[in-house]
XYZ file of C-alpha atoms in Angstrom:
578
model
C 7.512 20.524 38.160
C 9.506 19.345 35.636
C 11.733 22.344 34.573
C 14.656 21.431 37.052
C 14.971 18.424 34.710
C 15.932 20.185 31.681
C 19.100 22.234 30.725
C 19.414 22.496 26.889
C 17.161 19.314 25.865
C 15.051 19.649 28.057
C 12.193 5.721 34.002
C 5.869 0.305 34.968
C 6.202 -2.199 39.359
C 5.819 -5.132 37.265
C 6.096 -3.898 33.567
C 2.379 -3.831 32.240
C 3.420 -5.749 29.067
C 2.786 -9.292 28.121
C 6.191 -10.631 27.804
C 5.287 -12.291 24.095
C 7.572 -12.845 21.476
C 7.932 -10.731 18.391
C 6.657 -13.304 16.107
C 6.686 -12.844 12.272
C 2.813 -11.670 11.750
C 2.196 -14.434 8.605
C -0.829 -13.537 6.949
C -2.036 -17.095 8.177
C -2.279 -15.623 11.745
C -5.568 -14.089 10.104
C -9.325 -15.160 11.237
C -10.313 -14.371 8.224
C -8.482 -16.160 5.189
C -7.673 -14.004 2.374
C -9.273 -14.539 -1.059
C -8.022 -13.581 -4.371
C -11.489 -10.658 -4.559
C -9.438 -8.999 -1.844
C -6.466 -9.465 -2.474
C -4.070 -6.399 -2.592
C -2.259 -6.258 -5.727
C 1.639 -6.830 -5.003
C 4.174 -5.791 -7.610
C 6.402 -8.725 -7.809
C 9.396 -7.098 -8.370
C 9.692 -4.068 -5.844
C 10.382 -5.439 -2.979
C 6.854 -5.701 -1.445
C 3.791 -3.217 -1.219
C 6.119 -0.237 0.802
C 9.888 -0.099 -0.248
C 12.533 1.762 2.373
C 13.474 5.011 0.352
C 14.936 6.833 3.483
C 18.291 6.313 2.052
C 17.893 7.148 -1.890
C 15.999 10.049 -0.525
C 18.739 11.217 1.405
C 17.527 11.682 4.462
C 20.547 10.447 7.298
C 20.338 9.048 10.136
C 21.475 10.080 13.628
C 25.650 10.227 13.589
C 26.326 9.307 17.027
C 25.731 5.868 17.821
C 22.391 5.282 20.366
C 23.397 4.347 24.125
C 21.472 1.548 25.906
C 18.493 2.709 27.720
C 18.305 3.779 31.565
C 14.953 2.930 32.142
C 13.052 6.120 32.333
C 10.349 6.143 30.207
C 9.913 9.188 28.510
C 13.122 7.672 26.173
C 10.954 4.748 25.319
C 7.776 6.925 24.129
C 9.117 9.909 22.264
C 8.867 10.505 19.530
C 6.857 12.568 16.489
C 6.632 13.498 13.068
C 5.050 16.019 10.828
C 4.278 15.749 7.123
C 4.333 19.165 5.831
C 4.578 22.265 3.037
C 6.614 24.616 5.232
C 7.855 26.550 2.410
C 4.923 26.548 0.804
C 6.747 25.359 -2.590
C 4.023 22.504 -3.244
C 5.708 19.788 -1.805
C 5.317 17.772 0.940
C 8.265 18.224 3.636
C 9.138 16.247 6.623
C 9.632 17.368 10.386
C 11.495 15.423 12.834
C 10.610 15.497 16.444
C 13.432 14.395 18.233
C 14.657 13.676 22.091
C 17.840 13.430 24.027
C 19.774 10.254 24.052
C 18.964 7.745 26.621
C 19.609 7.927 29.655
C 19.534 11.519 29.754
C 17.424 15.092 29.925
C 19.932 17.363 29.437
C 21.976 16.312 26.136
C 20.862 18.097 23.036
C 19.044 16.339 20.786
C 17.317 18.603 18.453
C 14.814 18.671 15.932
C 15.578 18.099 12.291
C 13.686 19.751 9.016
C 14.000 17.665 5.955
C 12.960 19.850 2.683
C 12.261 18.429 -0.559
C 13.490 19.320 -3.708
C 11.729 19.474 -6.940
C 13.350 15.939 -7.685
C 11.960 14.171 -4.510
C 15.075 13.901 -2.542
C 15.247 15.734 0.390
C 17.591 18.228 1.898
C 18.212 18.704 5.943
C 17.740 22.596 6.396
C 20.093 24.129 8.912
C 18.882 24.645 12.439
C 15.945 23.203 10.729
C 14.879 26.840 9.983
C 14.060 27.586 13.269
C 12.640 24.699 14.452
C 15.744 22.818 16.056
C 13.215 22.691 19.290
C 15.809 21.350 21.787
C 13.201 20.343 24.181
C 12.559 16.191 24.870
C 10.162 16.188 22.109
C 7.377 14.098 21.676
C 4.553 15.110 19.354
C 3.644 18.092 17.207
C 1.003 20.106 15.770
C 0.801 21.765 12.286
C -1.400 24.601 11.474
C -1.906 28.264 10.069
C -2.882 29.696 13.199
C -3.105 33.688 11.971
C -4.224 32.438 8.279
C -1.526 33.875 6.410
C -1.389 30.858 4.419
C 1.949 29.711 5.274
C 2.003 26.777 8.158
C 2.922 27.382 11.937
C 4.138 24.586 14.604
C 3.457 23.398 18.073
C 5.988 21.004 19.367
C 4.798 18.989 22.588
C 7.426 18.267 24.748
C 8.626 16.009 27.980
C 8.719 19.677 29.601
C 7.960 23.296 28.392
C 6.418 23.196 24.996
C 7.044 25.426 22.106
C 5.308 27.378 19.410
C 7.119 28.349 16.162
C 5.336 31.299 13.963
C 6.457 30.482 10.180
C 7.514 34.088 8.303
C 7.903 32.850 4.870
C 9.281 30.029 5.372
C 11.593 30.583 8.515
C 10.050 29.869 12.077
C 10.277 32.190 15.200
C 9.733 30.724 18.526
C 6.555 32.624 19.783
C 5.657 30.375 22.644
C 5.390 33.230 25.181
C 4.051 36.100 23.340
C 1.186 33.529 22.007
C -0.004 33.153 25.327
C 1.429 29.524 25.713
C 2.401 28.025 28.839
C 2.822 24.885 31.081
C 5.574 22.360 32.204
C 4.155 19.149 31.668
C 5.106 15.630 30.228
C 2.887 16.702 26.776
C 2.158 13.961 24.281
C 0.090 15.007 21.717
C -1.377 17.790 20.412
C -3.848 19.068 17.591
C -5.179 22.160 15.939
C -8.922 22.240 15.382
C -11.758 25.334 14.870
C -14.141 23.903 17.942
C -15.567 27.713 18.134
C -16.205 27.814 14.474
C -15.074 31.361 14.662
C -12.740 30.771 11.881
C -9.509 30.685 13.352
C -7.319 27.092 14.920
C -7.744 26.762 18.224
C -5.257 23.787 20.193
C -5.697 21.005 22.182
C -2.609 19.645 23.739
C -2.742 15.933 25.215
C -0.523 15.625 28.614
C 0.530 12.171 30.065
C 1.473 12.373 33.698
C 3.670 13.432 36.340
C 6.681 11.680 35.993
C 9.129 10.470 38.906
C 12.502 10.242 37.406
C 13.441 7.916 40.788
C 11.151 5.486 40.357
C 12.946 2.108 39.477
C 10.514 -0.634 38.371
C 11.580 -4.638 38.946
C 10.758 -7.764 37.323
C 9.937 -10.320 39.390
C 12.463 -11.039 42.784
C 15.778 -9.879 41.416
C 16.033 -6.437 42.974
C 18.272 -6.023 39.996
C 16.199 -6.598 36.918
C 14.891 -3.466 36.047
C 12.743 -2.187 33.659
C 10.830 0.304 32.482
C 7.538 1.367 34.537
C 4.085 1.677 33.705
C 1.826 3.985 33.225
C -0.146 3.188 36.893
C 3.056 4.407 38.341
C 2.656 7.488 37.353
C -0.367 10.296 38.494
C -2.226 11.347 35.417
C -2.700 15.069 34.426
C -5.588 17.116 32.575
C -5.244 17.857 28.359
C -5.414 21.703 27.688
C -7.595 23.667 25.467
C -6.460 27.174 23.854
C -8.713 29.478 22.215
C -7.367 31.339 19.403
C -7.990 35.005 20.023
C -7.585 36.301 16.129
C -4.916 38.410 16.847
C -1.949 36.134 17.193
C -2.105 35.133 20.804
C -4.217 32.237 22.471
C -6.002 31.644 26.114
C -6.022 28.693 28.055
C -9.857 27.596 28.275
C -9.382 24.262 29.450
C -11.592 24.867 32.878
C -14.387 26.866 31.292
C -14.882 24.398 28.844
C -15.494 21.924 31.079
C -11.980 19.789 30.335
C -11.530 19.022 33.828
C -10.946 14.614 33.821
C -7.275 13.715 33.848
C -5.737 11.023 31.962
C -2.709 9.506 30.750
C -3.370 10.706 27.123
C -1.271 9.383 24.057
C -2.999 9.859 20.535
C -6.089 11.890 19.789
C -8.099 12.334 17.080
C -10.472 16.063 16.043
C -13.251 15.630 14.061
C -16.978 15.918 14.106
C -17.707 12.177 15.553
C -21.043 12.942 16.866
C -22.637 13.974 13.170
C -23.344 17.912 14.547
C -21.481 19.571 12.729
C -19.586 20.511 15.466
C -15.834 19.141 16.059
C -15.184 16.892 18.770
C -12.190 15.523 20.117
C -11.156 11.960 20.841
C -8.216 10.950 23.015
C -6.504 7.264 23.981
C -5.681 7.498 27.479
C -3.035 4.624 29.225
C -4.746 2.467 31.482
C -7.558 4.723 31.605
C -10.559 4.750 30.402
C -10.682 6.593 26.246
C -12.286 10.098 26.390
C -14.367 11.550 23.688
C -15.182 15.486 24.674
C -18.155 16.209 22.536
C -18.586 19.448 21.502
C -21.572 21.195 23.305
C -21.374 24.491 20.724
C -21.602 26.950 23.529
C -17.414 26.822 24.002
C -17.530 23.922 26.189
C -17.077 19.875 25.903
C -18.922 17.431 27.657
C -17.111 13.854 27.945
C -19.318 11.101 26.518
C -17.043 8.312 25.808
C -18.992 5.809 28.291
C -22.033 6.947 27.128
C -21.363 6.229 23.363
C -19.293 3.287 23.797
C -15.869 3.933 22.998
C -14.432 4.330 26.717
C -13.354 0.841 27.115
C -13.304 -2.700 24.776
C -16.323 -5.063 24.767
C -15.303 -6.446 28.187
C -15.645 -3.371 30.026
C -12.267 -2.739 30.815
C -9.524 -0.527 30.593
C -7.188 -0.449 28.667
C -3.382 0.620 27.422
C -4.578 3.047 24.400
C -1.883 4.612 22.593
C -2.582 5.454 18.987
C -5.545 6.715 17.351
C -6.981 6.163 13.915
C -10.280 7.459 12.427
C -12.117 6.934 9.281
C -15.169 5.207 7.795
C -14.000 1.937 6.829
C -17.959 -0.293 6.128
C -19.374 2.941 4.201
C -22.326 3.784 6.191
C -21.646 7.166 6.007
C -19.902 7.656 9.699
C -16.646 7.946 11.018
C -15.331 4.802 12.872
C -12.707 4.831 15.535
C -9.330 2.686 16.781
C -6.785 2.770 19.361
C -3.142 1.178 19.208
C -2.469 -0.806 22.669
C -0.108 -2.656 24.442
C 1.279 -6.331 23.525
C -1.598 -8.838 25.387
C -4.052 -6.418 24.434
C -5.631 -5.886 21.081
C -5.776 -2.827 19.216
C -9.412 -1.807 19.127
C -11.844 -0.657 16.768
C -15.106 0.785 17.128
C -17.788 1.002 14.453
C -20.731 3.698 14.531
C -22.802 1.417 12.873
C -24.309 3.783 10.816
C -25.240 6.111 14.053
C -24.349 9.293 15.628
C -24.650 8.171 19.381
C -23.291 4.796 19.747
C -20.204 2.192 19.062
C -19.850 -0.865 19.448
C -16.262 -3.005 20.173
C -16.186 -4.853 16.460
C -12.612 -5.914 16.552
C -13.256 -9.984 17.221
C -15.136 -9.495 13.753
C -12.385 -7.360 12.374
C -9.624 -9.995 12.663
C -7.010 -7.944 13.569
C -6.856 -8.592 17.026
C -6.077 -12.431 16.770
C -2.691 -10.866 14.300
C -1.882 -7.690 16.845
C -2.497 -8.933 20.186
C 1.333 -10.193 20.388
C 2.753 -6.621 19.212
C 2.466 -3.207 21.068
C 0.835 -0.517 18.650
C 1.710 3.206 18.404
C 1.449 5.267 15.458
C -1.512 4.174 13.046
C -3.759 5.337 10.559
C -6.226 4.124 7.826
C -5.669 4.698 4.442
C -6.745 2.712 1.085
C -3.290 1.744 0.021
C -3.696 -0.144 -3.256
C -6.365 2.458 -4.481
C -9.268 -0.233 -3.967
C -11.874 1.940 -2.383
C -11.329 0.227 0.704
C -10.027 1.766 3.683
C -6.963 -0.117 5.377
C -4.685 -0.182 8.290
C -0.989 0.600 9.018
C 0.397 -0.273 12.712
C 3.897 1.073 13.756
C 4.590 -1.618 16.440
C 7.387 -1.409 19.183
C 7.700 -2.719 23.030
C 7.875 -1.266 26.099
C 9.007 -3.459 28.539
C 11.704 -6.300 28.310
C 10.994 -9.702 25.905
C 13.504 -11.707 23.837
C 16.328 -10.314 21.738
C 15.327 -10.127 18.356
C 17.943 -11.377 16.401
C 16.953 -9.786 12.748
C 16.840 -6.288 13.971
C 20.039 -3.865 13.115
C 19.432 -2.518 16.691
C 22.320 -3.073 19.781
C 21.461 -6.069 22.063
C 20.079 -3.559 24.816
C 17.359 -2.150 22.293
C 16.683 -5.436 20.424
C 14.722 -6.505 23.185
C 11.851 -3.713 22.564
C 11.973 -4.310 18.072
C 8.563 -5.528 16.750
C 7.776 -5.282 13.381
C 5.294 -3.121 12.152
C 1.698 -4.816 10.609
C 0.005 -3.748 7.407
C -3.826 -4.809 7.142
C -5.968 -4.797 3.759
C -9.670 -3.788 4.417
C -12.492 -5.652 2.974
C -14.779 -2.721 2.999
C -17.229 -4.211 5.995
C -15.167 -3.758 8.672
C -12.813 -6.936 8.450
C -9.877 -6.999 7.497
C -6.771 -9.296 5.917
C -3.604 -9.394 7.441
C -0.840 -8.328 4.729
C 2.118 -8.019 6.369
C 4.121 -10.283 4.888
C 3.879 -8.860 1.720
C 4.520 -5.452 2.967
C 8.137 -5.417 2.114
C 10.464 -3.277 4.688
C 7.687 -1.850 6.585
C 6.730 -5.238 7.623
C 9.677 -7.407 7.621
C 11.998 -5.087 10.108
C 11.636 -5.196 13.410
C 12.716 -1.662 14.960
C 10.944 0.479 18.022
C 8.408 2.464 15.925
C 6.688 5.173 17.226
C 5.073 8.452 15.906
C 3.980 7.071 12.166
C 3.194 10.572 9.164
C 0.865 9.404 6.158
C 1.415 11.542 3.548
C 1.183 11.647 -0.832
C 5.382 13.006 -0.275
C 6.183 11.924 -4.114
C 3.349 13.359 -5.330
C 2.090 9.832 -7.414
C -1.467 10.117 -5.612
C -1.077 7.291 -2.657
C -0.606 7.616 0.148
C 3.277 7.105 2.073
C 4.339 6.259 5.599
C 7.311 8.100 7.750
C 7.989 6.541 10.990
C 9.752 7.544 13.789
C 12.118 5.548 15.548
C 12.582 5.438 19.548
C 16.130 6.304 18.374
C 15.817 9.372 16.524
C 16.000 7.469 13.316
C 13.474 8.454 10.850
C 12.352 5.597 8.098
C 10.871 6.524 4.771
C 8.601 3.524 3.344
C 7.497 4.715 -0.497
C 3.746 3.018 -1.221
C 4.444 0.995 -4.798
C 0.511 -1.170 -4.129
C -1.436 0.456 -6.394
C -1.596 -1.455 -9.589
C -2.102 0.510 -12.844
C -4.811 1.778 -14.026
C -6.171 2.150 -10.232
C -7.561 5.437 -10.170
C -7.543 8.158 -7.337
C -9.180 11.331 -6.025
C -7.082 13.856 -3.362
C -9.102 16.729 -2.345
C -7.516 19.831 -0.600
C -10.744 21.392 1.061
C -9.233 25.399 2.326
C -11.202 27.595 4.020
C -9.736 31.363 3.119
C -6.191 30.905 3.125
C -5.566 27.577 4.835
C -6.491 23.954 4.761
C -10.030 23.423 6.617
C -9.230 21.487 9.213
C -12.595 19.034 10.084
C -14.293 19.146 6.460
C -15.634 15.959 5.696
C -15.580 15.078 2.017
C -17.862 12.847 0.282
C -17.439 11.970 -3.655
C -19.937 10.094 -5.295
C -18.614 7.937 -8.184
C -19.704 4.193 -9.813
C -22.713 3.642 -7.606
C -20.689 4.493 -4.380
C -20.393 7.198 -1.649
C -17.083 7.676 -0.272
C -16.807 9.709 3.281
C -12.973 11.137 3.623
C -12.011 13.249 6.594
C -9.137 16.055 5.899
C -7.692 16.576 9.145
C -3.670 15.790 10.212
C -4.681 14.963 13.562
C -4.845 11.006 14.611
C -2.005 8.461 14.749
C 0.665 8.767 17.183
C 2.659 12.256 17.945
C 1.881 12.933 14.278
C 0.838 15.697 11.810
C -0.440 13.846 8.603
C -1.094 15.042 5.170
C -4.341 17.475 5.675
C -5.816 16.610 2.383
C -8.649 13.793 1.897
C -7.632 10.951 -0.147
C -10.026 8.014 -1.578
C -8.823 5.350 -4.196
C -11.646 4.588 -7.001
C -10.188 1.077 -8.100
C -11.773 0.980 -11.629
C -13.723 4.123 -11.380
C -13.119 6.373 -14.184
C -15.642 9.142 -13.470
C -16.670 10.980 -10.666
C -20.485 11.693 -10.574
C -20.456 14.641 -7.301
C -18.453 16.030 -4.728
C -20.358 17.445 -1.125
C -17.906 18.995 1.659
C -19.314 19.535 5.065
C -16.519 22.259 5.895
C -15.932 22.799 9.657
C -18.250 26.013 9.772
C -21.136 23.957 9.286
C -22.137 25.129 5.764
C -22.654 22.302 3.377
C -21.752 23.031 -0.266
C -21.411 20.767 -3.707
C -19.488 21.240 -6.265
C -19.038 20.117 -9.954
C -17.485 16.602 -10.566
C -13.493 16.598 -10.868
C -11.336 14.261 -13.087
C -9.953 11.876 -11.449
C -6.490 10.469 -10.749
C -5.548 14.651 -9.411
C -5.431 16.919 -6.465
C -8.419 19.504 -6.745
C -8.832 22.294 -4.349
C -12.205 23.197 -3.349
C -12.630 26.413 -1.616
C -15.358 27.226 1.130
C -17.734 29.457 -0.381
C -17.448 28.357 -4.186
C -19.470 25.482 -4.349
C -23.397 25.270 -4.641
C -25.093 25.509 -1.280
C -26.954 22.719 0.013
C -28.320 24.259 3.608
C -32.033 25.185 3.701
């Protein structure tokens, strides 16, 4: 167990990383040259396509300086972030899932709530209204788990987890009386409906056992240490609560037939099979990906192998970390990627139009040749300039030892771990154009990025990044790639009270169908904005809107303006079942 670990805050044999440099990822690195039909438009004067706000929005970084690292490596994964409306005041809040200091399991290091105030700055609540977790945290969850309409928390930890019931916009820790339990090394975790019953239920992603006096060497000098990977360490089995309706959950996990282990990282919840039904999705370390497809009787079967998104073309494992989902060629289905270790590419699989199978496409994506260097964490796709194109944002950090990077503001120790992040520009087909050179601070520092939040936080209609920092240092990047006149559509699909997580939103508009999933869950130890988001480009006019809300009912409803937020609610629209 891990409890004798923890007091108030509850280190791979040969390190599993390629030992690459972190070289600058030019846009030349590309397979696929960019052209000026796809290129993003970049405001000249800005600073790049994402400007670093964290510091004219007033949120601070850590006071006490960051010690050098002792190896261990739960204080080279951690750690999360949540994009949220806690208050429930209309804007977009951010959460800050922090762990102790390195080299150590018992100093506090708490987690931070930064509110936003009707001018956009942002304000660090005290005791972060309850949620100053002081557990080694690692991800979170965000959801209204009793559908009051305000938002509740799950915080996964390195150790016990915890569960915060918002009242109005202060949090009580109700781990215990919700039925929660467990002493794990917890990763990620997401809220999802898989009973359709109405009500969240949670699945919470657990890494392995780990052995804090386990030493890892490089090479023959018994003193070059570094950190260990993940084959050190004995995997563990995810966990599956069922909501019970009346405020407290039960641990299903064995009658629903969740019964592989794996090192899990990122997962995604969403209904990839085309059912109706939501499934989950989760990158495993070294292990084979695991896709538990919803069965609709209460229990998951796991058909990753079977549908072709277990391992990469070659048929082998590999180091899966984040996890990003989306439909980025338009065929109507959602498409899938994992973040991976440096030596490895970061890999995406396209449906292809179909509900059973994917195939490995990233060779004729052309991000691998670009990310292959870099070690990938949080990710997500998003359409950044407003194009109509999905596209990709990697937070990027190392794990084991390579060469100091000189640019970085980070100590000597820690410079040895900075990548910088990668931004990618989708053509729409399932390539892409590497961008990162013109993505201003969130490409040209390299740092130890982690858990990565995409979020509309100024309330302009794209889409922004928050990324966590191995440190505890949370960066702000403020999307300026849009070009004007681009237009936009953000639709908040809510089910009674609260968001409905799982809906799947397409809009019809100039000729085109657009397929947008509203869920937070995907990326890395990250709660994202819930709402679905699709640029239009030149579109002025939307011709339909069709949700496919996580019940199963399939309703359309009357064409929106665009360049807003529109809420749709369940039961409003025109019915489209038989």
């Amino acid at each position: 167990m891990l409890l004798a670990l923890f007091a108030s805050c509850r280190n791979r044999d040969e390190p599993s990383q390629v030992a690459a440099p972190a070289a600058r990822p030019d846009a030349d690195d590309a397979v696929v040259s960019q052209d000026e039909d796809n290129s993003p438009n970049e405001p000249e004067d800005r600073g790049g396509l994402f400007v670093d706000v964290t510091e004219s929005l007033r949120i601070a970084a850590p006071s006490a300086p960051w010690p050098d690292g002792e190896y261990m490596t739960p204080e080279i994964t951690a750690g999360g972030v949540a994009a949220f409306d806690y208050d429930g005041d209309g804007l977009m809040d951010l959460y800050q899932v922090n762990h102790c200091p390195a080299g150590s399991f018992t100093e506090p290091g708490p987690n931070r709530l930064f509110r936003q105030k009707p001018d956009g700055a942002f304000e660090e609540i005290p005791d972060a209204a309850g949620l100053d977790d002081p557990g080694y945290g690692h991800g979170v969850a965000v959801g209204d788990v009793d559908n009051d309409g305000d938002l509740d928390v799950y915080v996964a930890n390195y150790g016990p987890n915890a569960f915060y019931l918002n009242e109005g916009g202060k949090f009580v820790n109700r781990t215990e009386a919700a039925g929660f339990s467990g002493d794990h090394w917890s990763s990620s975790a997401g809220f999802f409906d898989y009973d359709r019953d109405g009500d969240l239920d949670l699945y919470v992603v657990n890494f392995a056992i780990f052995d804090p006096e386990l030493k890892c060497i490089v090479g023959d000098d018994p003193n070059d240490v570094d950190y260990c990977g993940p084959h050190k360490f004995d995997s563990v089995g995810d966990t599956l609560y069922r909501n019970n309706g009346d405020g407290t959950f039960t641990d299903v996990t064995e009658e629903a037939g969740i019964v592989l282990p794996g090192r899990g990282w990122g997962l995604a919840c969403a209904d990839v099979t085309g059912d109706g039904w939501c499934d989950v999705y989760v990158a495993n370390d070294e292990e084979p990906a695991q896709l538990w497809v919803n069965q609709q009787d209460g229990t998951f079967e796991e058909e990753a192998v079977f549908r072709g998104c277990a391992y990469n073309m070659a048929g082998r494992v590999e180091a899966g970390m984040g996890v990003s989902i989306g439909d980025i060629d338009g065929d109507g289905r959602l498409d899938l990627l994992k973040t991976h270790l440096g030596g490895e590419t970061n890999t995406l699989y396209l449906s292809g139009g179909s509900d059973e199978l994917y195939t490995d496409q990233t060779a004729r994506s052309s991000m691998g040749a670009v990310d292959r260097p870099f070690t990938g964490w949080g990710c997500g796709f998003l359409d950044f300039d407003h194009d109509g194109k999905l596209d990709m944002a990697v937070a990027n950090g190392r794990v084991s030892k390579g060469v100091p990077e000189p640019s970085t503001r980070l100590s000597r120790f820690w410079s040895r771990f900075a990548e910088p992040n990668l931004l990618f520009a989708g053509r729409g087909d399932g390539r892409f154009d590497n961008v990162s050179d013109r993505a201003g601070a969130f490409g040209r520092e390299p740092q130890i990025s982690r858990g990565m939040a995409i979020a509309d936080l100024d309330r302009d209609g794209d889409l922004d990044l928050a990324v966590q920092q191995s440190n505890n240092e949370l960066r702000v990047y403020r999307n300026d790639a849009p070009p004007a006149g681009a237009h936009w559509l953000i639709v908040r699909p809510m089910t009674g009270k609260r968001d409905a997580y799982g809906a799947l939103v397409t809009i019809e508009a100039g000729g085109r169908r657009f397929l947008r999933l509203a869920h937070p869950t995907y990326s890395f130890l990250a709660s994202n904005d819930p709402r679905a988001h699709c640029g239009l480009g030149e579109i002025d006019k939307i011709d339909g809107v069709e949700v496919v809300w996580p019940s199963g009912r399939r309703e359309q409803f009357a064409p929106p303006a665009v360049d807003q937020v529109v809420t749709l609610v369940e039961g409003e629209g025109e019915s489209l079942d038989d």
